[in-house]
CSV table of C-alpha atoms and ligand atoms in Angstrom, one decimal:
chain,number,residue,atom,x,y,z
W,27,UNK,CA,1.4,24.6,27.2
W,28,UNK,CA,1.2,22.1,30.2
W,29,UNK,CA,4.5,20.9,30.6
W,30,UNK,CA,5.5,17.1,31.9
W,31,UNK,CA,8.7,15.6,33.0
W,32,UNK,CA,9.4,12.0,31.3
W,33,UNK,CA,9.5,10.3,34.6
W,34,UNK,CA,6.7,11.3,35.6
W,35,UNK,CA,4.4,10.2,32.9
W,36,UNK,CA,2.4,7.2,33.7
W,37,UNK,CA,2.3,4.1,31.5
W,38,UNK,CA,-1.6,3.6,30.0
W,39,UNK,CA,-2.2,7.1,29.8
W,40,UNK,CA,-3.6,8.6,27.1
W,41,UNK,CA,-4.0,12.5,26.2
W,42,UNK,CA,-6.9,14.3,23.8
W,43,UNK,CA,-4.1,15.8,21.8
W,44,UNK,CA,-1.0,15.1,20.8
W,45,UNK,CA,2.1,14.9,22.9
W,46,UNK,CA,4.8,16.7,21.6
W,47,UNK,CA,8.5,17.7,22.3
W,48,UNK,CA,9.9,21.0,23.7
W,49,UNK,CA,10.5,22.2,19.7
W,50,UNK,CA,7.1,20.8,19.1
W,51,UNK,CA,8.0,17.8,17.4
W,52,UNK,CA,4.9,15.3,17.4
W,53,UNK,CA,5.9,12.0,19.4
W,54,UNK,CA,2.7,10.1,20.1
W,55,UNK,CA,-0.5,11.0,18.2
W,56,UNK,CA,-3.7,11.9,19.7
W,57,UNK,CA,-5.5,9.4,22.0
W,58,UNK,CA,-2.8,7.2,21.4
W,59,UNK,CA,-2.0,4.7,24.6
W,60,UNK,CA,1.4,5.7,26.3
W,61,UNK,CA,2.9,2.4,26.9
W,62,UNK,CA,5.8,1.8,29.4
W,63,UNK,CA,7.9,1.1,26.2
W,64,UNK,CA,6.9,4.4,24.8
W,65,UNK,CA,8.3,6.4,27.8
W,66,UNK,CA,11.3,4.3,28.2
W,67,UNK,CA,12.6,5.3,24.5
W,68,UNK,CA,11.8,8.6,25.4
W,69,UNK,CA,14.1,8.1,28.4
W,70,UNK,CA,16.9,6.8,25.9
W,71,UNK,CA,16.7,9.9,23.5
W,72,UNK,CA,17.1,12.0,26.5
W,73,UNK,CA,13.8,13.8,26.1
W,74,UNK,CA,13.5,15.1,29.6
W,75,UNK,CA,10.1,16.5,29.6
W,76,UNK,CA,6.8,16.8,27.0
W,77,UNK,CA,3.8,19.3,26.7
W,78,UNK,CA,0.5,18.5,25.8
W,79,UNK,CA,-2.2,21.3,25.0
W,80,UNK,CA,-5.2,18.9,26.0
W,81,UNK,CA,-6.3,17.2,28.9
W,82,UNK,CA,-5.5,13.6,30.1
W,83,UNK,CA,-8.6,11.2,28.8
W,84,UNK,CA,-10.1,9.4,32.1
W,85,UNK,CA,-9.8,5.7,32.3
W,86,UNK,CA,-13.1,5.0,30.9
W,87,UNK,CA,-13.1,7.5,28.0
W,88,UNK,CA,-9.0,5.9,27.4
W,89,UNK,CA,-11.3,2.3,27.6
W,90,UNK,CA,-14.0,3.4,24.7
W,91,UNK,CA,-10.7,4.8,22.7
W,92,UNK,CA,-9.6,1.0,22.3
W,93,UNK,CA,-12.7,-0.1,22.5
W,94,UNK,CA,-13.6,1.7,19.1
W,95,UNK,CA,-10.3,0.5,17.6
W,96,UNK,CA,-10.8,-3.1,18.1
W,97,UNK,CA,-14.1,-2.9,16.8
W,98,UNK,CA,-12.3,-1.3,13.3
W,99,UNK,CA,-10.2,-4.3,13.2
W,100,UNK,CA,-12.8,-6.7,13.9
W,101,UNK,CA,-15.1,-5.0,11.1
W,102,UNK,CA,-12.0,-5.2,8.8
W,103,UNK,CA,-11.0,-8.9,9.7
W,104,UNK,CA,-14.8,-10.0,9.0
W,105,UNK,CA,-14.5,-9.1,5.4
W,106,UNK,CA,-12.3,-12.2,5.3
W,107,UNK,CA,-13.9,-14.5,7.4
W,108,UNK,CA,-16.1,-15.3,4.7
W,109,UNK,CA,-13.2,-17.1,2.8
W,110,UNK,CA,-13.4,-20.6,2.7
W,111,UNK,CA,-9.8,-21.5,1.8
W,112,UNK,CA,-7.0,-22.0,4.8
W,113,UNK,CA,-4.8,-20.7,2.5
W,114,UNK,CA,-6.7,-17.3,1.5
W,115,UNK,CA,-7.8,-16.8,4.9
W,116,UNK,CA,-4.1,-16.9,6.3
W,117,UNK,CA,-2.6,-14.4,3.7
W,118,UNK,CA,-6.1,-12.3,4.1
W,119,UNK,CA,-4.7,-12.3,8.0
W,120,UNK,CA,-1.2,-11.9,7.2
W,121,UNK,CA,-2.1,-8.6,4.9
W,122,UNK,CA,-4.6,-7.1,7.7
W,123,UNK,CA,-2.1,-7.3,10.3
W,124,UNK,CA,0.6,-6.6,7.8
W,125,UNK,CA,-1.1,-3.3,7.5
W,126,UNK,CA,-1.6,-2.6,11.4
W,127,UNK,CA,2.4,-3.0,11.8
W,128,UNK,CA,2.7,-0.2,8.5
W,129,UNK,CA,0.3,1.8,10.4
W,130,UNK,CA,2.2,1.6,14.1
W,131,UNK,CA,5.9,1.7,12.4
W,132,UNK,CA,5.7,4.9,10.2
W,133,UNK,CA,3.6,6.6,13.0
W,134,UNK,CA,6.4,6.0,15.4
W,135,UNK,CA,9.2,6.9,12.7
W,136,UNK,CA,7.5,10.3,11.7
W,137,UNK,CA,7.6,11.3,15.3
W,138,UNK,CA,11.0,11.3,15.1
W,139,UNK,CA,11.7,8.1,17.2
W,140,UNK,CA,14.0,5.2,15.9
W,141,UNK,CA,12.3,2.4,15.1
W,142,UNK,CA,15.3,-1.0,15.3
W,143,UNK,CA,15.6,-1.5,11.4
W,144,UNK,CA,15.5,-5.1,12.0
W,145,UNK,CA,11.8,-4.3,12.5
W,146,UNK,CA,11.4,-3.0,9.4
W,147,UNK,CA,13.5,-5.5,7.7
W,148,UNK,CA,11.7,-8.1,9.3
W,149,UNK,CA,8.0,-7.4,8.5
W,150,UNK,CA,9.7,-7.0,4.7
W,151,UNK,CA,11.4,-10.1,4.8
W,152,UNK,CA,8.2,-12.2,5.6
W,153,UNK,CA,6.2,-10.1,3.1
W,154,UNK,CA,8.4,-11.4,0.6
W,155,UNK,CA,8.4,-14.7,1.4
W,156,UNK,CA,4.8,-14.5,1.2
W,157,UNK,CA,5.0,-13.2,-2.7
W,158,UNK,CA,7.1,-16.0,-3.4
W,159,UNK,CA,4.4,-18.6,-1.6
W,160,UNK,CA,1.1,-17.1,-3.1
W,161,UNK,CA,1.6,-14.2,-5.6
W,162,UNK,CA,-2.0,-14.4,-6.9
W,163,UNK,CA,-3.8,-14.2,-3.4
W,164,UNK,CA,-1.9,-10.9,-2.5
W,165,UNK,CA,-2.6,-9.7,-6.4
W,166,UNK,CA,-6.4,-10.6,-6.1
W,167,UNK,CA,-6.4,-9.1,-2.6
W,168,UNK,CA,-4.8,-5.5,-3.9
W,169,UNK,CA,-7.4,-5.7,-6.5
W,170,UNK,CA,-10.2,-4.9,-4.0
W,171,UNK,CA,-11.4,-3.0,-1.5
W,172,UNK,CA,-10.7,-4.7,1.5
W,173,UNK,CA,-8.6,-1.6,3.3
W,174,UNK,CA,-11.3,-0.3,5.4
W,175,UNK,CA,-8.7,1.6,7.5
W,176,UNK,CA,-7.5,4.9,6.3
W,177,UNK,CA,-6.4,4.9,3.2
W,178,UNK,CA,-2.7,5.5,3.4
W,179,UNK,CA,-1.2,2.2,5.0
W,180,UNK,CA,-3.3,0.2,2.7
W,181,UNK,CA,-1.6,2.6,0.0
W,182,UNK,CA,1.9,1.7,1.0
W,183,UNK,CA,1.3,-1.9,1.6
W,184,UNK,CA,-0.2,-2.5,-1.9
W,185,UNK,CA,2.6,-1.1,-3.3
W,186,UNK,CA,5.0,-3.0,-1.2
W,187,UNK,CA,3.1,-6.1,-2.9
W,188,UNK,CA,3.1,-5.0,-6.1
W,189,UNK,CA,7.5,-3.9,-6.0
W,190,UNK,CA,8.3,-7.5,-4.2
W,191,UNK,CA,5.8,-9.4,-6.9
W,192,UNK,CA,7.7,-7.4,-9.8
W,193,UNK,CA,11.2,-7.8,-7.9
W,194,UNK,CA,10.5,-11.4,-7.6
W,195,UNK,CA,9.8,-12.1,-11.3
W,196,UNK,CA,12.8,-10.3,-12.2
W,197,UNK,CA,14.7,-12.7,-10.0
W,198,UNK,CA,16.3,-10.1,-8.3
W,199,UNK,CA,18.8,-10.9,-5.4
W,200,UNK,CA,17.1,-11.5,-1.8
W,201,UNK,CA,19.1,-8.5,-0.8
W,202,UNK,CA,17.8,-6.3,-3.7
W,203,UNK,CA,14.2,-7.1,-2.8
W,204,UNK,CA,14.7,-6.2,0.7
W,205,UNK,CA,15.9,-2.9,0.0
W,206,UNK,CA,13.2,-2.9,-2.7
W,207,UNK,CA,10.7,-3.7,-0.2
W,208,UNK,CA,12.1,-0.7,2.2
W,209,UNK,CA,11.7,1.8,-0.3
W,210,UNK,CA,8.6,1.1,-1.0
W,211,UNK,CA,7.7,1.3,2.7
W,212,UNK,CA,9.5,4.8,3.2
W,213,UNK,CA,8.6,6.3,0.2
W,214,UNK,CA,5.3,7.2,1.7
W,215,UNK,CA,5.8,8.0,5.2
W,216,UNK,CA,6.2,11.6,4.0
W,217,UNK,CA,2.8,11.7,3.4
W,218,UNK,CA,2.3,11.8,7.0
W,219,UNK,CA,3.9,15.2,7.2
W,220,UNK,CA,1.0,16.4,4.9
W,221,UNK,CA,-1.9,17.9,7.0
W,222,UNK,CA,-4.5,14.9,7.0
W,223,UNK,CA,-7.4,17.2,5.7
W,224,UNK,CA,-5.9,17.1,2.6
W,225,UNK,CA,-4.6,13.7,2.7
W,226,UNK,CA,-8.0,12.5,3.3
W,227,UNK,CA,-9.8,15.1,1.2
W,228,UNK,CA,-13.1,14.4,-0.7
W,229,UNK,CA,-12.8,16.4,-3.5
W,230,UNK,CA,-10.7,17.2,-6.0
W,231,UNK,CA,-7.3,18.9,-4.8
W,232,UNK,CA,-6.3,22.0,-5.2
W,233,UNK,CA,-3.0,23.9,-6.2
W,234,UNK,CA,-2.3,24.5,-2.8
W,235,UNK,CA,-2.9,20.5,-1.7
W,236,UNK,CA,-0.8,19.4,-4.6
W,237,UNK,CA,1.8,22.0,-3.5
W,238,UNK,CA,1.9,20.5,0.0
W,239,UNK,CA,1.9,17.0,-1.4
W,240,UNK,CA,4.8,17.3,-3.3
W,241,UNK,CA,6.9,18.1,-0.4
W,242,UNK,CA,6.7,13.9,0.5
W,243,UNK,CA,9.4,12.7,-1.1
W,244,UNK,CA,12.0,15.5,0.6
W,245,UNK,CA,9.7,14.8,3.8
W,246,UNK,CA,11.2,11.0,3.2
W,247,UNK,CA,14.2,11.6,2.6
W,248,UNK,CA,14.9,13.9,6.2
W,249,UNK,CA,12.6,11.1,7.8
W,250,UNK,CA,15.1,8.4,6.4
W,251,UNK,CA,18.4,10.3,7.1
W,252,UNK,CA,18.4,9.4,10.8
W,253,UNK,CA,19.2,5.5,9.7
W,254,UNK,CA,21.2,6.8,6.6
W,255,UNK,CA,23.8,3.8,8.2
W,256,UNK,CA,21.9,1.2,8.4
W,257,UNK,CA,20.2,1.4,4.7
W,258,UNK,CA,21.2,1.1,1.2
W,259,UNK,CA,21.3,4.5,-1.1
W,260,UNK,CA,18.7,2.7,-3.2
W,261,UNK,CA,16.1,2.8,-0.3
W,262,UNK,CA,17.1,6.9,0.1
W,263,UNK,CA,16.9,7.3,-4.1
W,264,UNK,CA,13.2,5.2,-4.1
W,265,UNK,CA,12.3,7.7,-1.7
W,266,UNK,CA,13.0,10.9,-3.3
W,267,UNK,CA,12.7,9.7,-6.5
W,268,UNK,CA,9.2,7.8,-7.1
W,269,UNK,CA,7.6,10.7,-8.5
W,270,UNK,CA,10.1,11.9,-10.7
W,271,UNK,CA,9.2,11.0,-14.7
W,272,UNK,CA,11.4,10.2,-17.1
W,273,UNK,CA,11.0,13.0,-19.7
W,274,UNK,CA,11.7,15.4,-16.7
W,275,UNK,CA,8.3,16.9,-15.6
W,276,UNK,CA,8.2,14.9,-12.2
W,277,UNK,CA,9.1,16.2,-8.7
W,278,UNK,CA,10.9,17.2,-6.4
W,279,UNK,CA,13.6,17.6,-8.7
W,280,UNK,CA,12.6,17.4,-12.2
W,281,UNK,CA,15.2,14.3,-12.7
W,282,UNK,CA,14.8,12.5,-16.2
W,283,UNK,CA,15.5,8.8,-17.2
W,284,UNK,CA,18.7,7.9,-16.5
W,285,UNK,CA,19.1,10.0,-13.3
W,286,UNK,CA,16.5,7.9,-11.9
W,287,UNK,CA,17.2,4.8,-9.9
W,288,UNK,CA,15.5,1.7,-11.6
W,289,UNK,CA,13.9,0.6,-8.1
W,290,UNK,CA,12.4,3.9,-8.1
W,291,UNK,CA,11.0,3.2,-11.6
W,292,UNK,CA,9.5,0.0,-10.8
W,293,UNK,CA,7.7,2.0,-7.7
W,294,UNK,CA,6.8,5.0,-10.0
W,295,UNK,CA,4.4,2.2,-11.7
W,296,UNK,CA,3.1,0.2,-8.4
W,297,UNK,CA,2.4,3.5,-7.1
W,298,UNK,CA,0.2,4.9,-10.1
W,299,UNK,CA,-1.4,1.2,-10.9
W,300,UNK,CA,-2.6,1.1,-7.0
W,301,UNK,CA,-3.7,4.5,-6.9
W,302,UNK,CA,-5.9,4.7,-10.1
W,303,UNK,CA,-7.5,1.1,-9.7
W,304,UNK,CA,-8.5,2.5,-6.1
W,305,UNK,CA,-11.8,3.9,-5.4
W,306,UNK,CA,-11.6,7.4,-3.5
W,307,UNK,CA,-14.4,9.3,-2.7
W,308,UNK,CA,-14.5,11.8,-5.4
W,309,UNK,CA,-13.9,9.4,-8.4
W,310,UNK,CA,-14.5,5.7,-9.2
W,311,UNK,CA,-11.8,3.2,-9.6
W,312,UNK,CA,-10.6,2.0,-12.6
W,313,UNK,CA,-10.3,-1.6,-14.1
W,314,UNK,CA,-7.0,-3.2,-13.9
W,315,UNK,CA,-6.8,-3.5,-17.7
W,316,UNK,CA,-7.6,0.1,-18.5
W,317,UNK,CA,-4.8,1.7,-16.5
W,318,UNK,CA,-2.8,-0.8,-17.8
W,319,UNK,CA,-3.4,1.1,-21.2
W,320,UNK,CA,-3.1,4.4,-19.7
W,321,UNK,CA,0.2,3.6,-18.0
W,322,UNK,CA,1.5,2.0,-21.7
W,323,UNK,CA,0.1,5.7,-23.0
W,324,UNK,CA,2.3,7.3,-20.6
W,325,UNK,CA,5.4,5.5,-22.4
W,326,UNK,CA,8.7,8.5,-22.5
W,327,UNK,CA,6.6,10.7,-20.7
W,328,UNK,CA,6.3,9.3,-17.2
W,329,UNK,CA,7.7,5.6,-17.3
W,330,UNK,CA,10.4,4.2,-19.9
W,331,UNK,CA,9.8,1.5,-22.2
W,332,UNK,CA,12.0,-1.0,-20.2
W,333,UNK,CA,10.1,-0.4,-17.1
W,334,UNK,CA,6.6,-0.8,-18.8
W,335,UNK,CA,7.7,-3.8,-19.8
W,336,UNK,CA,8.8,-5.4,-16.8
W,337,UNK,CA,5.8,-4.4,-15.6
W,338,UNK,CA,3.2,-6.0,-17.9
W,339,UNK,CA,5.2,-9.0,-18.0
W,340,UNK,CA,4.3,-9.7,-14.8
W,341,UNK,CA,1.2,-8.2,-14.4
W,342,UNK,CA,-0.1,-9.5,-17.7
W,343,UNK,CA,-2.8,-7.0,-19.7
W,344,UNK,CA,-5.5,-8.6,-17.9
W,345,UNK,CA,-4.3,-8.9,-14.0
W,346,UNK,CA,-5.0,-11.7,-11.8
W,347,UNK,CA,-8.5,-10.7,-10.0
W,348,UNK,CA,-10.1,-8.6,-12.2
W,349,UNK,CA,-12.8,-9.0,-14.9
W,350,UNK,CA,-13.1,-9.2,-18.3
W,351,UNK,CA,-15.8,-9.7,-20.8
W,352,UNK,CA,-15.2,-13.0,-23.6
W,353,UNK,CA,-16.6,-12.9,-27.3
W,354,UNK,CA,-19.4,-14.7,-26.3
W,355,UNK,CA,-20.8,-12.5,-24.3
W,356,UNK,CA,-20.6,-13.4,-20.9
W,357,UNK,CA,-17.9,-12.1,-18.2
W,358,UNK,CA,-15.2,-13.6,-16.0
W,359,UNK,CA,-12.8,-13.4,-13.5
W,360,UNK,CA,-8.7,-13.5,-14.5
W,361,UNK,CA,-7.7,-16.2,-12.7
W,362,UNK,CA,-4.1,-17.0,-13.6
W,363,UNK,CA,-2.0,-15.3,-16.1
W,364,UNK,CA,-0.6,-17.3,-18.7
W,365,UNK,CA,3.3,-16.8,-19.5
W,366,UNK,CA,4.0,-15.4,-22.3
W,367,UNK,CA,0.6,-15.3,-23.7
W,368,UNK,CA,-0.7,-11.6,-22.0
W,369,UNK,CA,-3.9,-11.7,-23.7
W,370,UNK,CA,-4.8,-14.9,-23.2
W,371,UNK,CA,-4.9,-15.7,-19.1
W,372,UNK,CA,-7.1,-18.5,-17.4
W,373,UNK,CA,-10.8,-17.2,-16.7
W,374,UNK,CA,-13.4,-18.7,-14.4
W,375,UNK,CA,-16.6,-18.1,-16.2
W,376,UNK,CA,-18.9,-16.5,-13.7
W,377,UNK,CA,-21.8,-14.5,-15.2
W,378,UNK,CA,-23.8,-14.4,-18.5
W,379,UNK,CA,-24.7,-11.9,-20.8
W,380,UNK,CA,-27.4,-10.8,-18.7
W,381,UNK,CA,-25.1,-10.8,-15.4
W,382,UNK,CA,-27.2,-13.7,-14.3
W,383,UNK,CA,-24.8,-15.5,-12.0
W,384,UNK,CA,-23.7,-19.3,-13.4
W,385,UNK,CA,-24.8,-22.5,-11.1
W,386,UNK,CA,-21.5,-24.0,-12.5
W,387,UNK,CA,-18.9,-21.3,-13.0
W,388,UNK,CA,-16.7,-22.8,-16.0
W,389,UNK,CA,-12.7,-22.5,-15.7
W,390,UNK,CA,-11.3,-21.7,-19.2
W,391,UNK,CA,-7.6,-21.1,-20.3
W,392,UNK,CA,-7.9,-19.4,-23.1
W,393,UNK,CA,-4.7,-20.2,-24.7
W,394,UNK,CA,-6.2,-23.3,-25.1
W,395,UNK,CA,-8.8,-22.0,-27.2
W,396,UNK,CA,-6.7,-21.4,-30.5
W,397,UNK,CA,-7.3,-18.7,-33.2
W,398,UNK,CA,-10.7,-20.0,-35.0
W,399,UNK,CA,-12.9,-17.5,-35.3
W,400,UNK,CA,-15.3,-19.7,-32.6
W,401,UNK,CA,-12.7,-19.1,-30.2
W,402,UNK,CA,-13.8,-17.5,-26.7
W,403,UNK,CA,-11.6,-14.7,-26.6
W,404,UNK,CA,-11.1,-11.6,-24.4
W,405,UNK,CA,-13.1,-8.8,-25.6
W,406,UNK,CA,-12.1,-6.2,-22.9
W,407,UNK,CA,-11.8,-5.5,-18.9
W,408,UNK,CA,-15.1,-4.9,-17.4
W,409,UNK,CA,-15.4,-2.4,-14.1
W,410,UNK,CA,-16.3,-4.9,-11.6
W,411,UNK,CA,-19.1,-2.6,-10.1
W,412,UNK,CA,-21.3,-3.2,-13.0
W,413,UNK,CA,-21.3,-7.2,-12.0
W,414,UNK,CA,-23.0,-8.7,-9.2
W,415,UNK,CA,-20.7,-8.3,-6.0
W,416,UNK,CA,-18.6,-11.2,-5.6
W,417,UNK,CA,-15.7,-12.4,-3.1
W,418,UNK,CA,-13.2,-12.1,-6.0
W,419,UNK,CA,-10.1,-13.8,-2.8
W,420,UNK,CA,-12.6,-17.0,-2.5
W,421,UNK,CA,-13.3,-17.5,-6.5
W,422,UNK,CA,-9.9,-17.6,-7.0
D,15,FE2,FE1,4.5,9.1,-3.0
């Protein structure tokens, strides 16, 4: 395999395939730019020299490589430049390029280069100080498809959200949600260590996928080794240990209740809500209130009772963003949950019983409804494809 000396590569090239060390560890990804930063860290780990199997791109096939990657971003960021409100639009921009920094940082880290953990830290730090400033927006925005990247990074950011919106309710420490927040963030990076055929796969997986799937967590936990120092064991045990269930039938290590960290609990549940009210290719996604019922059916099987009930708590049995239909037959959008009341959140009253869209959509909370037997009530969630397609971030 063609063989290059670090100081001899040139900043703002780019290469058809991968380059990788001398023991064929992967440190930049296909037609990835190599940026002057990029071959001065590969000074300071001392690698001397890379190969690369393909040729170098020339300038103007490097130049339609961007080209068609700020177009992606563009396309993404125009699914929020609908929204109306400053306020929606800024944390719709925030999560977008939220994700693009998930996306750069555990591509970097699963090469095997250090990222500063203060860059990590950082982009969790802001995150939760933007839970804390508007929870709802960034619950209404994991609700829907706006990840039109691959798949992954959205995956790992929405469960970021959901961990830091739990962590906050349970007034945990700012500390504890940091490392909360960093778990969250590594526990997926394994994933990238999973041949992207199958990551990406269409169909239904196989014994063989699942096999190579389950290797993630351990994948983590090597990845997460070389800054053992600078992070908490909680961030490590998240890691390993968010697929792990409590009656023991989990993996890697078959681990039950009270061997499992609590953080990597409250992740166990972020990471199973996100994935089954996702769309993939070869299934539809499910409404928020349905996998609430299957996640309170996996009670001492795969979550506790304690963690299930943190987690409704905050999420309420009807999540913010997601639609239900009322007793008089027409539907609505959760808008706010109501404390202590699960079943009886704030709607906005958007479409009748023939899914004829109202002029005048009507805001109801339906605590204030009472218990007559004329009371609107919630008669069950409602899979938003059915409906009209609404911006369910600008409703809000
Ligand atoms: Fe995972």
């Amino acid at each position: 395999m063609p063989r290059y000396e670090t100081h001899l590569l040139q900043p703002n090239s780019m290469f058809i395939t991968p380059i990788l060390s001398s023991d064929k560890l992967m440190l930049l990804p296909a037609k990835r730019l190599l940026t002057s930063d990029d071959i001065a860290t590969l000074k300071r780990w001392q690698i001397e020299a890379v190969e690369v199997a393909g040729r170098r791109l020339t300038e103007a096939e490097a130049a339609q490589v961007l080209q068609a990657a700020a177009a992606q971003h563009v396309l993404t960021r125009a699914a929020y430049g609908k929204v109306n409100d400053y306020e929606k639009k800024r944390c719709f921009g925030f999560y977008i390029d939220t994700e693009v920094s998930i996306r750069s940082l555990a591509e970097t880290i699963v090469t095997g280069l250090r990222v500063e953990p203060e860059k990590i830290k950082g982009m969790v730090r802001r995150l939760v100080e933007e839970i804390r400033r508007s929870r709802d927006v960034y619950l209404s925005i994991i609700h829907n498809d706006y990840g039109k990247g691959e798949h992954l990074y959205f995956h790992i950011l929405n469960n970021m959200i959901l961990c830091l919106t739990i962590g906050v309710s349970m007034n945990l420490k700012q500390d504890e949600l940091i490392n909360l927040g960093l778990g969250a963030f590594f526990a997926d990076v394994g994933m990238l260590k999973v041949p992207k055929h199958v990551r990406d796969k269409t169909r239904e997986l196989t014994d063989a996928d699942l096999n190579l799937i389950r290797k993630h967590p351990l994948e983590g936990e090597k990845i997460l080794n070389k800054w053992i120092t600078d992070y908490e064991d909680s961030v490590i045990r998240m890691t390993v240990e968010h697929h792990e269930n409590v009656d023991g039938s989990g993996y890697p290590y078959g681990k039950s209740s009270h061997e499992i960290h609590d953080h990597a609990k409250i992740l166990a549940l972020a990471d199973v809500y996100n994935a089954m009210t996702k769309k993939r290719a070869y299934r539809e996604g499910k409404a928020g209130v349905s996998v609430m019922k299957d996640l309170i059916l996996m009670k001492d099987k795969k979550f506790d009772a304690v963690s299930l009930k943190t987690f409704l708590g905050v999420m309420s049995v009807f999540p913010v963003g997601t639609f239900v239909k009322l007793s008089n037959g027409s539907y609505a959008l959760v808008v706010k949950p109501s404390a202590g009341d699960p079943l009886r959140p704030s709607v906005k009253v958007m479409f009748s019983e023939t899914y004829a869209r109202l002029e005048q959509p009507v805001l109801i909370d339906l605590r204030g409804e009472g218990s007559t037997p004329d009371a609107v009530k919630i008669v069950g969630p409602v899979d938003a494809s059915v409906l009209p397609k609404v911006d369910v971030v600008e409703e809000l």
